Tab-separated table of C-alpha atoms in Angstrom:
chain	number	residue	atom	x	y	z
P	1	UNK	CA	-77.643	-7.947	-22.104
P	2	UNK	CA	-77.324	-7.366	-25.825
P	3	UNK	CA	-80.521	-5.869	-27.316
P	4	UNK	CA	-82.773	-8.490	-29.072
P	5	UNK	CA	-81.160	-11.366	-26.943
P	6	UNK	CA	-82.975	-14.620	-26.116
P	7	UNK	CA	-84.499	-13.438	-22.721
P	8	UNK	CA	-86.187	-16.648	-21.997
P	9	UNK	CA	-83.194	-18.778	-22.325
P	10	UNK	CA	-81.024	-16.322	-20.325
P	11	UNK	CA	-83.739	-16.471	-17.541
P	12	UNK	CA	-83.876	-20.351	-17.404
P	13	UNK	CA	-80.207	-20.337	-17.125
P	14	UNK	CA	-80.243	-17.875	-14.173
P	15	UNK	CA	-82.900	-19.952	-12.493
P	16	UNK	CA	-80.509	-22.916	-12.804
P	17	UNK	CA	-77.601	-20.993	-11.320
P	18	UNK	CA	-79.719	-20.074	-8.261
P	19	UNK	CA	-80.313	-23.698	-7.686
P	20	UNK	CA	-76.488	-24.375	-8.068
P	21	UNK	CA	-75.674	-21.476	-5.869
P	22	UNK	CA	-77.884	-23.146	-3.180
P	23	UNK	CA	-76.001	-26.549	-3.359
P	24	UNK	CA	-72.748	-24.521	-3.527
P	25	UNK	CA	-73.329	-22.761	-0.207
P	26	UNK	CA	-74.150	-26.045	1.541
P	27	UNK	CA	-71.267	-27.824	0.477
P	28	UNK	CA	-68.396	-25.042	0.369
P	29	UNK	CA	-66.815	-26.442	3.347
P	30	UNK	CA	-65.982	-29.826	1.795
P	31	UNK	CA	-64.828	-28.280	-1.425
P	32	UNK	CA	-61.103	-27.266	-2.361
P	33	UNK	CA	-60.361	-23.627	-2.620
P	34	UNK	CA	-59.076	-23.552	-6.280
P	35	UNK	CA	-60.621	-21.302	-8.777
P	36	UNK	CA	-58.418	-18.053	-9.231
P	37	UNK	CA	-59.632	-16.636	-12.526
P	38	UNK	CA	-61.416	-17.685	-15.756
P	39	UNK	CA	-62.476	-16.361	-19.331
P	40	UNK	CA	-64.465	-17.681	-22.282
P	41	UNK	CA	-63.607	-16.818	-25.875
P	42	UNK	CA	-64.780	-18.258	-29.206
P	43	UNK	CA	-64.335	-18.366	-33.042
P	44	UNK	CA	-67.294	-18.728	-35.355
P	45	UNK	CA	-66.796	-21.704	-37.679
P	46	UNK	CA	-69.916	-21.382	-39.910
P	47	UNK	CA	-73.377	-19.723	-39.739
P	48	UNK	CA	-74.446	-21.890	-36.895
P	49	UNK	CA	-71.192	-23.337	-35.099
P	50	UNK	CA	-68.700	-21.829	-32.694
P	51	UNK	CA	-65.338	-23.159	-31.417
P	52	UNK	CA	-65.125	-22.162	-27.859
P	53	UNK	CA	-62.219	-22.022	-25.503
P	54	UNK	CA	-62.727	-21.809	-21.735
P	55	UNK	CA	-59.434	-20.957	-19.865
P	56	UNK	CA	-59.156	-21.297	-16.089
P	57	UNK	CA	-56.245	-20.439	-13.681
P	58	UNK	CA	-56.312	-22.751	-10.499
P	59	UNK	CA	-54.254	-23.740	-7.609
P	60	UNK	CA	-51.411	-25.721	-8.870
P	61	UNK	CA	-50.934	-27.636	-5.592
P	62	UNK	CA	-54.426	-28.660	-5.309
P	63	UNK	CA	-55.306	-32.110	-6.744
P	64	UNK	CA	-59.058	-31.306	-6.782
P	65	UNK	CA	-58.275	-28.257	-8.687
P	66	UNK	CA	-56.854	-30.099	-11.635
P	67	UNK	CA	-59.901	-31.446	-13.373
P	68	UNK	CA	-60.041	-32.993	-16.703
P	69	UNK	CA	-63.340	-31.528	-17.747
P	70	UNK	CA	-65.674	-28.835	-16.884
P	71	UNK	CA	-69.464	-28.235	-17.606
P	72	UNK	CA	-70.003	-25.214	-20.015
P	73	UNK	CA	-73.569	-23.850	-20.519
P	74	UNK	CA	-74.069	-22.789	-24.195
P	75	UNK	CA	-76.977	-20.492	-23.591
P	76	UNK	CA	-79.479	-22.531	-25.592
P	77	UNK	CA	-80.763	-24.702	-22.828
P	78	UNK	CA	-77.848	-27.274	-23.300
P	79	UNK	CA	-74.564	-27.837	-21.541
P	80	UNK	CA	-71.580	-30.002	-22.383
P	81	UNK	CA	-68.604	-31.322	-20.253
P	82	UNK	CA	-65.718	-30.266	-22.259
P	83	UNK	CA	-62.093	-31.559	-22.014
P	84	UNK	CA	-58.842	-30.057	-21.135
P	85	UNK	CA	-56.470	-29.865	-24.260
P	86	UNK	CA	-53.156	-28.168	-23.014
P	87	UNK	CA	-50.198	-29.485	-21.224
P	88	UNK	CA	-48.298	-32.868	-20.726
P	89	UNK	CA	-50.207	-36.092	-20.242
P	90	UNK	CA	-48.327	-37.518	-17.178
P	91	UNK	CA	-50.988	-39.945	-16.138
P	92	UNK	CA	-51.434	-41.282	-19.830
P	93	UNK	CA	-55.270	-40.935	-19.621
P	94	UNK	CA	-55.295	-39.234	-23.320
P	95	UNK	CA	-56.266	-35.888	-21.633
P	96	UNK	CA	-53.664	-33.391	-20.981
P	97	UNK	CA	-52.817	-32.165	-17.461
P	98	UNK	CA	-52.583	-28.311	-17.880
P	99	UNK	CA	-49.564	-25.962	-17.569
P	100	UNK	CA	-47.817	-25.147	-14.312
P	101	UNK	CA	-47.097	-21.493	-14.009
P	102	UNK	CA	-45.215	-19.173	-11.348
P	103	UNK	CA	-46.693	-18.529	-7.982
P	104	UNK	CA	-48.481	-22.099	-7.770
P	105	UNK	CA	-50.735	-21.182	-10.611
P	106	UNK	CA	-51.922	-23.736	-13.255
P	107	UNK	CA	-53.388	-22.739	-16.665
P	108	UNK	CA	-56.135	-25.120	-18.041
P	109	UNK	CA	-57.508	-24.796	-21.525
P	110	UNK	CA	-60.848	-26.610	-22.397
P	111	UNK	CA	-62.148	-26.567	-25.931
P	112	UNK	CA	-65.279	-27.746	-27.818
P	113	UNK	CA	-67.440	-26.914	-30.677
P	114	UNK	CA	-71.199	-26.266	-30.488
P	115	UNK	CA	-73.730	-26.067	-33.228
P	116	UNK	CA	-76.847	-23.919	-32.644
P	117	UNK	CA	-80.415	-24.531	-34.070
P	118	UNK	CA	-80.950	-20.887	-34.969
P	119	UNK	CA	-79.405	-17.393	-35.163
P	120	UNK	CA	-79.898	-15.166	-32.049
P	121	UNK	CA	-77.958	-13.795	-28.968
P	122	UNK	CA	-76.498	-16.411	-26.647
P	123	UNK	CA	-74.576	-16.420	-23.402
P	124	UNK	CA	-71.979	-19.036	-22.935
P	125	UNK	CA	-71.225	-19.322	-19.054
P	126	UNK	CA	-69.169	-21.164	-16.468
P	127	UNK	CA	-70.525	-21.681	-12.935
P	128	UNK	CA	-68.152	-23.301	-10.621
P	129	UNK	CA	-67.293	-23.466	-6.962
P	130	UNK	CA	-65.213	-22.287	-5.243
P	131	UNK	CA	-62.922	-19.202	-5.674
P	132	UNK	CA	-59.598	-18.816	-4.230
P	133	UNK	CA	-59.145	-18.354	-0.515
P	134	UNK	CA	-57.896	-15.059	0.972
P	135	UNK	CA	-58.973	-12.584	-1.753
P	136	UNK	CA	-58.956	-9.241	0.231
P	137	UNK	CA	-61.438	-7.471	-2.100
P	138	UNK	CA	-63.947	-10.168	-2.157
P	139	UNK	CA	-66.074	-11.462	0.711
P	140	UNK	CA	-63.067	-11.269	3.013
P	141	UNK	CA	-62.050	-13.480	4.864
P	142	UNK	CA	-64.056	-16.024	3.046
P	143	UNK	CA	-63.717	-15.456	-0.701
P	144	UNK	CA	-63.517	-19.222	-0.925
P	145	UNK	CA	-67.296	-19.358	-0.060
P	146	UNK	CA	-68.204	-17.534	-3.295
P	147	UNK	CA	-68.629	-19.389	-6.572
P	148	UNK	CA	-66.641	-18.481	-9.802
P	149	UNK	CA	-68.996	-17.252	-12.622
P	150	UNK	CA	-67.831	-15.849	-15.943
P	151	UNK	CA	-69.886	-15.457	-19.257
P	152	UNK	CA	-69.544	-14.524	-22.827
P	153	UNK	CA	-72.564	-13.125	-24.801
P	154	UNK	CA	-72.620	-12.992	-28.520
P	155	UNK	CA	-74.753	-12.471	-31.618
P	156	UNK	CA	-74.812	-15.463	-33.796
P	157	UNK	CA	-75.861	-14.736	-37.572
P	158	UNK	CA	-74.839	-15.103	-41.091
P	159	UNK	CA	-71.789	-12.694	-40.803
P	160	UNK	CA	-68.830	-14.021	-38.964
P	161	UNK	CA	-68.536	-12.785	-35.362
P	162	UNK	CA	-65.489	-13.858	-33.255
P	163	UNK	CA	-64.848	-12.723	-29.816
P	164	UNK	CA	-61.977	-10.646	-28.900
P	165	UNK	CA	-58.915	-12.819	-28.310
P	166	UNK	CA	-57.316	-12.215	-24.999
P	167	UNK	CA	-53.357	-12.376	-25.537
P	168	UNK	CA	-52.221	-11.578	-21.989
P	169	UNK	CA	-52.703	-13.728	-18.837
P	170	UNK	CA	-55.220	-12.615	-16.353
P	171	UNK	CA	-52.699	-12.968	-13.429
P	172	UNK	CA	-50.217	-10.244	-12.672
P	173	UNK	CA	-47.733	-9.202	-10.046
P	174	UNK	CA	-47.544	-5.771	-8.176
P	175	UNK	CA	-45.497	-4.512	-5.343
P	176	UNK	CA	-46.690	-2.520	-2.321
P	177	UNK	CA	-45.790	1.081	-2.927
P	178	UNK	CA	-45.148	0.770	-6.544
P	179	UNK	CA	-47.396	1.592	-9.623
P	180	UNK	CA	-49.097	-1.311	-11.159
P	181	UNK	CA	-49.904	-1.448	-14.936
P	182	UNK	CA	-51.919	-4.172	-16.839
P	183	UNK	CA	-53.697	-4.807	-20.081
P	184	UNK	CA	-55.513	-7.915	-21.438
P	185	UNK	CA	-54.179	-7.297	-25.082
P	186	UNK	CA	-57.530	-8.033	-26.486
P	187	UNK	CA	-57.531	-8.373	-30.262
P	188	UNK	CA	-60.765	-8.645	-32.275
P	189	UNK	CA	-60.089	-10.889	-35.488
P	190	UNK	CA	-63.200	-9.213	-37.139
P	191	UNK	CA	-61.832	-5.579	-36.773
P	192	UNK	CA	-64.631	-4.853	-34.670
P	193	UNK	CA	-64.082	-2.092	-31.976
P	194	UNK	CA	-63.737	-2.921	-28.548
P	195	UNK	CA	-64.445	-1.013	-25.277
P	196	UNK	CA	-63.637	-1.719	-21.636
P	197	UNK	CA	-64.992	-1.038	-18.179
P	198	UNK	CA	-64.219	-2.336	-14.878
P	199	UNK	CA	-67.038	-4.196	-12.843
P	200	UNK	CA	-67.233	-6.272	-9.838
P	201	UNK	CA	-66.712	-9.989	-10.312
P	202	UNK	CA	-69.864	-12.089	-10.682
P	203	UNK	CA	-71.261	-15.018	-8.758
P	204	UNK	CA	-74.116	-15.644	-11.265
P	205	UNK	CA	-75.838	-13.834	-14.107
P	206	UNK	CA	-76.331	-10.169	-13.196
P	207	UNK	CA	-75.327	-10.647	-9.638
P	208	UNK	CA	-72.216	-9.297	-8.079
P	209	UNK	CA	-70.043	-11.110	-5.603
P	210	UNK	CA	-70.991	-9.928	-1.868
P	211	UNK	CA	-69.029	-7.654	0.233
P	212	UNK	CA	-66.839	-6.526	-2.726
P	213	UNK	CA	-64.326	-3.407	-2.672
P	214	UNK	CA	-62.372	-2.266	-5.667
P	215	UNK	CA	-58.635	-2.701	-4.936
P	216	UNK	CA	-57.986	0.994	-4.274
P	217	UNK	CA	-60.984	1.118	-1.880
P	218	UNK	CA	-60.066	-1.699	0.590
P	219	UNK	CA	-60.654	-0.514	4.089
P	220	UNK	CA	-57.716	1.133	5.749
P	221	UNK	CA	-55.720	1.895	2.547
P	222	UNK	CA	-54.980	5.464	1.772
P	223	UNK	CA	-56.480	6.985	-1.395
P	224	UNK	CA	-55.029	5.852	-4.654
P	225	UNK	CA	-56.266	6.218	-8.215
P	226	UNK	CA	-57.420	3.202	-10.163
P	227	UNK	CA	-57.619	4.253	-13.673
P	228	UNK	CA	-58.771	2.334	-16.919
P	229	UNK	CA	-58.407	3.451	-20.325
P	230	UNK	CA	-61.694	2.392	-21.902
P	231	UNK	CA	-60.318	2.301	-25.431
P	232	UNK	CA	-57.165	0.006	-24.853
P	233	UNK	CA	-57.922	-1.585	-21.630
P	234	UNK	CA	-54.893	-0.352	-20.023
P	235	UNK	CA	-55.212	-0.441	-16.203
P	236	UNK	CA	-53.154	1.700	-13.865
P	237	UNK	CA	-53.279	1.392	-10.133
P	238	UNK	CA	-51.035	4.134	-8.973
P	239	UNK	CA	-49.950	2.824	-5.414
P	240	UNK	CA	-50.971	-0.667	-4.062
P	241	UNK	CA	-50.739	-0.276	-0.346
P	242	UNK	CA	-51.382	-3.615	1.332
P	243	UNK	CA	-49.902	-6.942	0.204
P	244	UNK	CA	-52.387	-9.747	-0.683
P	245	UNK	CA	-54.626	-11.134	-3.511
P	246	UNK	CA	-56.911	-8.773	-5.283
P	247	UNK	CA	-59.642	-9.523	-7.844
P	248	UNK	CA	-61.274	-7.218	-10.372
P	249	UNK	CA	-63.196	-7.846	-13.370
P	250	UNK	CA	-63.263	-6.421	-17.011
P	251	UNK	CA	-66.238	-6.030	-19.173
P	252	UNK	CA	-65.105	-6.113	-22.658
P	253	UNK	CA	-67.601	-5.248	-25.331
P	254	UNK	CA	-67.358	-5.526	-29.321
P	255	UNK	CA	-69.246	-3.131	-31.525
P	256	UNK	CA	-69.904	-3.532	-35.343
P	257	UNK	CA	-71.424	-0.494	-37.267
P	258	UNK	CA	-72.728	1.056	-34.046
P	259	UNK	CA	-74.183	-2.182	-32.741
P	260	UNK	CA	-73.150	-4.390	-29.861
P	261	UNK	CA	-72.104	-7.724	-31.230
P	262	UNK	CA	-70.577	-9.397	-28.091
P	263	UNK	CA	-69.541	-8.904	-24.479
P	264	UNK	CA	-67.335	-10.965	-22.349
P	265	UNK	CA	-66.384	-10.804	-18.593
P	266	UNK	CA	-62.909	-11.703	-17.465
P	267	UNK	CA	-61.675	-11.788	-13.944
P	268	UNK	CA	-58.185	-10.344	-13.207
P	269	UNK	CA	-56.109	-11.506	-10.323
P	270	UNK	CA	-53.331	-9.032	-8.962
P	271	UNK	CA	-50.932	-10.320	-6.388
P	272	UNK	CA	-49.340	-7.587	-4.376
P	273	UNK	CA	-46.136	-8.419	-2.766
P	274	UNK	CA	-43.481	-6.899	-0.506
P	275	UNK	CA	-40.472	-5.653	-2.258
P	276	UNK	CA	-38.463	-2.671	-3.079
P	277	UNK	CA	-38.033	-3.277	-6.795
P	278	UNK	CA	-39.101	-0.367	-9.056
P	279	UNK	CA	-41.488	-0.649	-12.062
P	280	UNK	CA	-39.190	-1.153	-15.219
P	281	UNK	CA	-38.922	1.909	-17.187
P	282	UNK	CA	-40.244	1.655	-20.850
P	283	UNK	CA	-39.357	4.118	-23.686
P	284	UNK	CA	-40.076	4.192	-27.492
P	285	UNK	CA	-38.633	6.241	-30.347
P	286	UNK	CA	-40.299	7.829	-31.991
P	287	UNK	CA	-42.517	8.717	-29.089
P	288	UNK	CA	-46.256	7.869	-29.153
P	289	UNK	CA	-48.843	10.553	-29.826
P	290	UNK	CA	-52.473	9.401	-30.343
P	291	UNK	CA	-53.598	7.209	-33.061
P	292	UNK	CA	-50.992	7.066	-35.902
P	293	UNK	CA	-52.264	6.616	-39.440
P	294	UNK	CA	-50.297	4.288	-41.904
P	295	UNK	CA	-50.910	3.154	-45.496
P	296	UNK	CA	-50.313	-0.109	-47.279
P	297	UNK	CA	-46.717	-0.382	-48.182
P	298	UNK	CA	-45.391	1.712	-45.247
P	299	UNK	CA	-42.848	0.419	-42.751
P	300	UNK	CA	-43.399	0.934	-39.058
P	301	UNK	CA	-40.007	0.944	-37.207
P	302	UNK	CA	-39.770	1.317	-33.419
P	303	UNK	CA	-36.803	1.329	-31.029
P	304	UNK	CA	-37.594	0.381	-27.541
P	305	UNK	CA	-35.513	0.672	-24.355
P	306	UNK	CA	-36.123	-0.442	-20.857
P	307	UNK	CA	-34.245	-0.555	-17.554
P	308	UNK	CA	-34.588	-0.813	-13.823
P	309	UNK	CA	-32.594	1.198	-11.295
P	310	UNK	CA	-32.599	-1.492	-8.700
P	311	UNK	CA	-32.627	-5.213	-9.453
P	312	UNK	CA	-32.783	-8.461	-7.491
P	313	UNK	CA	-29.660	-10.708	-7.823
P	314	UNK	CA	-29.389	-12.937	-10.915
P	315	UNK	CA	-32.514	-11.622	-12.518
P	316	UNK	CA	-32.952	-10.439	-16.122
P	317	UNK	CA	-35.073	-7.907	-17.822
P	318	UNK	CA	-37.125	-9.031	-20.643
P	319	UNK	CA	-38.916	-6.970	-23.463
P	320	UNK	CA	-41.850	-8.508	-25.423
P	321	UNK	CA	-44.725	-7.466	-27.600
P	322	UNK	CA	-48.299	-8.822	-28.368
P	323	UNK	CA	-50.827	-7.280	-30.698
P	324	UNK	CA	-52.752	-9.722	-32.796
P	325	UNK	CA	-50.415	-9.141	-35.787
P	326	UNK	CA	-48.423	-12.255	-34.905
P	327	UNK	CA	-51.385	-14.491	-34.511
P	328	UNK	CA	-53.999	-13.661	-37.177
P	329	UNK	CA	-51.940	-12.624	-40.282
P	330	UNK	CA	-49.688	-14.080	-42.810
P	331	UNK	CA	-47.368	-11.139	-42.703
P	332	UNK	CA	-45.741	-10.781	-39.226
P	333	UNK	CA	-43.729	-8.000	-37.615
P	334	UNK	CA	-40.358	-8.708	-36.633
P	335	UNK	CA	-39.289	-8.063	-32.931
P	336	UNK	CA	-35.436	-8.263	-32.173
P	337	UNK	CA	-34.574	-8.091	-28.436
P	338	UNK	CA	-31.133	-7.427	-27.160
P	339	UNK	CA	-30.064	-7.770	-23.543
P	340	UNK	CA	-27.554	-5.090	-22.666
P	341	UNK	CA	-27.224	-6.209	-19.168
P	342	UNK	CA	-29.189	-7.659	-16.430
P	343	UNK	CA	-30.849	-4.231	-15.882
P	344	UNK	CA	-31.113	-2.895	-19.402
P	345	UNK	CA	-32.743	-4.217	-22.621
P	346	UNK	CA	-33.244	-2.891	-26.143
P	347	UNK	CA	-35.595	-4.020	-29.073
P	348	UNK	CA	-36.461	-3.119	-32.495
P	349	UNK	CA	-39.891	-3.447	-33.967
P	350	UNK	CA	-40.353	-3.597	-37.735
P	351	UNK	CA	-43.958	-3.870	-39.315
P	352	UNK	CA	-44.373	-3.903	-43.051
P	353	UNK	CA	-48.021	-2.869	-43.679
P	354	UNK	CA	-49.692	-5.301	-46.160
P	355	UNK	CA	-53.129	-5.145	-47.760
P	356	UNK	CA	-54.337	-7.694	-45.294
P	357	UNK	CA	-53.936	-5.439	-42.498
P	358	UNK	CA	-56.410	-2.831	-43.741
P	359	UNK	CA	-59.423	-2.387	-41.368
P	360	UNK	CA	-61.417	0.299	-40.022
P	361	UNK	CA	-60.369	-0.072	-36.164
P	362	UNK	CA	-56.859	0.826	-34.930
P	363	UNK	CA	-54.250	-1.781	-33.896
P	364	UNK	CA	-53.089	-1.739	-30.262
P	365	UNK	CA	-49.406	-2.446	-30.373
P	366	UNK	CA	-48.589	-3.526	-26.799
P	367	UNK	CA	-45.062	-3.672	-25.523
P	368	UNK	CA	-44.073	-5.285	-22.291
P	369	UNK	CA	-40.890	-4.850	-20.049
P	370	UNK	CA	-40.776	-7.488	-17.226
P	371	UNK	CA	-38.109	-8.053	-14.707
P	372	UNK	CA	-37.222	-11.288	-13.085
P	373	UNK	CA	-39.490	-10.933	-10.315
P	374	UNK	CA	-42.356	-10.773	-12.928
P	375	UNK	CA	-43.244	-7.166	-12.173
P	376	UNK	CA	-44.053	-5.661	-15.670
P	377	UNK	CA	-44.768	-2.265	-17.235
P	378	UNK	CA	-46.751	-1.785	-20.373
P	379	UNK	CA	-46.875	0.693	-23.224
P	380	UNK	CA	-49.663	0.616	-25.743
P	381	UNK	CA	-49.270	2.394	-29.303
P	382	UNK	CA	-52.003	2.755	-31.741
P	383	UNK	CA	-52.024	2.538	-35.404
P	384	UNK	CA	-54.821	2.757	-37.950
P	385	UNK	CA	-54.159	1.151	-41.501
P	386	UNK	CA	-55.650	3.476	-44.141
P	387	UNK	CA	-57.087	1.898	-47.232
P	388	UNK	CA	-60.248	0.586	-48.958
P	389	UNK	CA	-62.461	-1.343	-46.429
P	390	UNK	CA	-65.389	-3.175	-47.798
P	391	UNK	CA	-68.681	-1.724	-46.509
P	392	UNK	CA	-70.533	-5.022	-46.955
P	393	UNK	CA	-68.948	-7.763	-44.929
P	394	UNK	CA	-68.413	-11.151	-46.671
P	395	UNK	CA	-71.017	-13.543	-45.671
P	396	UNK	CA	-70.267	-16.845	-43.942
P	397	UNK	CA	-69.283	-19.515	-46.602
P	398	UNK	CA	-72.330	-21.603	-46.928
P	399	UNK	CA	-70.300	-24.777	-47.508
P	400	UNK	CA	-67.355	-24.713	-44.878
P	401	UNK	CA	-64.120	-26.719	-45.403
P	402	UNK	CA	-64.144	-30.423	-44.845
P	403	UNK	CA	-61.014	-32.025	-43.815
P	404	UNK	CA	-59.824	-35.702	-43.403
P	405	UNK	CA	-58.784	-37.875	-41.675
P	406	UNK	CA	-60.029	-36.301	-38.352
P	407	UNK	CA	-58.376	-37.179	-35.984
P	408	UNK	CA	-55.098	-37.112	-37.910
P	409	UNK	CA	-51.665	-38.117	-37.381
P	410	UNK	CA	-49.201	-36.883	-40.094
P	411	UNK	CA	-51.486	-35.146	-42.728
P	412	UNK	CA	-54.642	-33.311	-43.413
P	413	UNK	CA	-56.459	-33.346	-46.717
P	414	UNK	CA	-58.924	-30.370	-47.704
P	415	UNK	CA	-61.690	-31.452	-49.938
P	416	UNK	CA	-61.889	-29.279	-52.911
P	417	UNK	CA	-58.565	-27.621	-52.216
P	418	UNK	CA	-57.763	-24.505	-54.200
P	419	UNK	CA	-54.477	-22.575	-54.057
P	420	UNK	CA	-54.751	-20.404	-50.830
P	421	UNK	CA	-53.007	-19.626	-47.533
P	422	UNK	CA	-53.878	-21.346	-44.252
P	423	UNK	CA	-53.401	-21.081	-40.745
P	424	UNK	CA	-53.411	-23.458	-37.819
P	425	UNK	CA	-54.096	-22.355	-34.294
P	426	UNK	CA	-53.306	-24.401	-31.023
P	427	UNK	CA	-55.953	-24.682	-28.266
P	428	UNK	CA	-54.369	-21.590	-26.616
P	429	UNK	CA	-55.312	-19.398	-29.668
P	430	UNK	CA	-51.518	-19.383	-30.837
P	431	UNK	CA	-50.661	-19.720	-34.564
P	432	UNK	CA	-48.398	-22.911	-34.764
P	433	UNK	CA	-48.216	-23.508	-38.521
P	434	UNK	CA	-48.952	-21.434	-41.585
P	435	UNK	CA	-48.399	-22.178	-45.192
P	436	UNK	CA	-49.820	-22.375	-48.789
P	437	UNK	CA	-52.514	-24.866	-49.708
P	438	UNK	CA	-52.348	-26.355	-53.304
P	439	UNK	CA	-54.733	-28.647	-55.135
P	440	UNK	CA	-54.061	-32.298	-54.516
P	441	UNK	CA	-51.440	-31.728	-51.754
P	442	UNK	CA	-52.130	-32.527	-48.151
P	443	UNK	CA	-50.983	-30.455	-45.240
P	444	UNK	CA	-48.237	-31.997	-43.201
P	445	UNK	CA	-48.885	-32.009	-39.523
P	446	UNK	CA	-46.516	-34.412	-38.087
P	447	UNK	CA	-44.634	-31.600	-36.370
P	448	UNK	CA	-47.508	-30.818	-34.225
P	449	UNK	CA	-47.784	-32.344	-30.566
P	450	UNK	CA	-50.956	-34.172	-29.866
P	451	UNK	CA	-54.073	-32.107	-29.083
P	452	UNK	CA	-56.744	-29.904	-30.541
P	453	UNK	CA	-56.267	-27.580	-33.331
P	454	UNK	CA	-58.303	-25.090	-35.771
P	455	UNK	CA	-57.305	-24.862	-39.343
P	456	UNK	CA	-58.363	-21.707	-41.204
P	457	UNK	CA	-58.085	-21.662	-44.983
P	458	UNK	CA	-58.334	-18.315	-46.799
P	459	UNK	CA	-61.677	-17.684	-48.341
P	460	UNK	CA	-62.967	-21.042	-47.273
P	461	UNK	CA	-63.639	-20.768	-43.499
P	462	UNK	CA	-62.494	-22.970	-40.557
P	463	UNK	CA	-62.608	-26.400	-39.057
P	464	UNK	CA	-61.252	-27.986	-35.790
P	465	UNK	CA	-59.355	-31.115	-35.807
P	466	UNK	CA	-57.597	-33.372	-33.430
P	467	UNK	CA	-53.873	-34.659	-33.733
P	468	UNK	CA	-53.731	-38.287	-32.750
P	469	UNK	CA	-52.894	-38.892	-29.180
P	470	UNK	CA	-54.719	-35.734	-28.049
P	471	UNK	CA	-58.061	-35.326	-26.243
P	472	UNK	CA	-60.791	-37.870	-26.671
């Protein structure tokens, strides 16, 4: 727990979880096995309000798993049933149905704002039954008897404090006998430093799931290194041995000026399959070498190449990148991918460093090479932008932006608008629109699909809004 936290409220939540756990154990046999993994992130809107996103990955073929709403505990003695905001609305109930992914997974994004009465340390939590059946690292063979629990703890105060945004899905593919690599691609919008450690998945506050083994320690498996880079979050499992579904948890901690500002738990699912396909190779020129320093006005140019020696029929190699530079800044890097053949790809990455990129912590540029079987390799390059960083953080704007109409259909008006840049995020944390706000001119949103969004105006703060036809 973060020092100075609200111990009384945290203890009360733990007592509630114990009661819920008892009920869960009594009814597990009648419940669907559906929860595969989950995570909670947030953006601070003003001095007392956060905009929270809960993302779950569930069994796509289970009707019981596809739920329109989930109960989220806010850590202040209150809870809210929050609605799902992503995917199509096939049943026309004004609540989207989630997104179907490969391997019978479904991604569900739930989103809501919450206003706290006072500053302090709070823990947002999801407690839900049951986990996925057949996880070999977790209470085998009855992992579906164990509830899912994830939490995000944070300090709320006059300085903006956003959680790290997790840009890579927590479900990944491995092949038995082949090296496995993964990273969550965590980007902190505040420029706070982040650290990582592997922990056992949780079933309630401060309580590990029972009968757990780390993936490289499963009974009967030969020794195999499982190594985590505590600064970048890059996880390497040298040789997965047995096929099956494995679960492990990340604890990601944010630090500012030597003080812990937040901590979140994210479960990772690793699906180990049979197959002879090797991990794609991934190379970059110039080659990496520690943290590289650049200055405003510099241009970072990288040439990447990837290939596989063996490849399944009619599959294609893909190169991609994520870093936060695409999602949280006006000036974005370019990434041009060329497929040389099914087995070979090349890409050019160009980043023109601007003043808005100056911050104390390095950027982790994550490059991913994925073959058609979804087996992926990662490369992390670190760059620090040198410049003048203000020692005093700008306090939260006491009068946050006000927008109308909300919900809206075609346009938004920002009260007291001044010339400034703006960004609009969707419920999944992706920037879907950016532009220049001018006095007396509304922001056109007719091109957005129905759903929940988040508008941020330079120097003014942020505000959530709904596009008509979205969640109720």
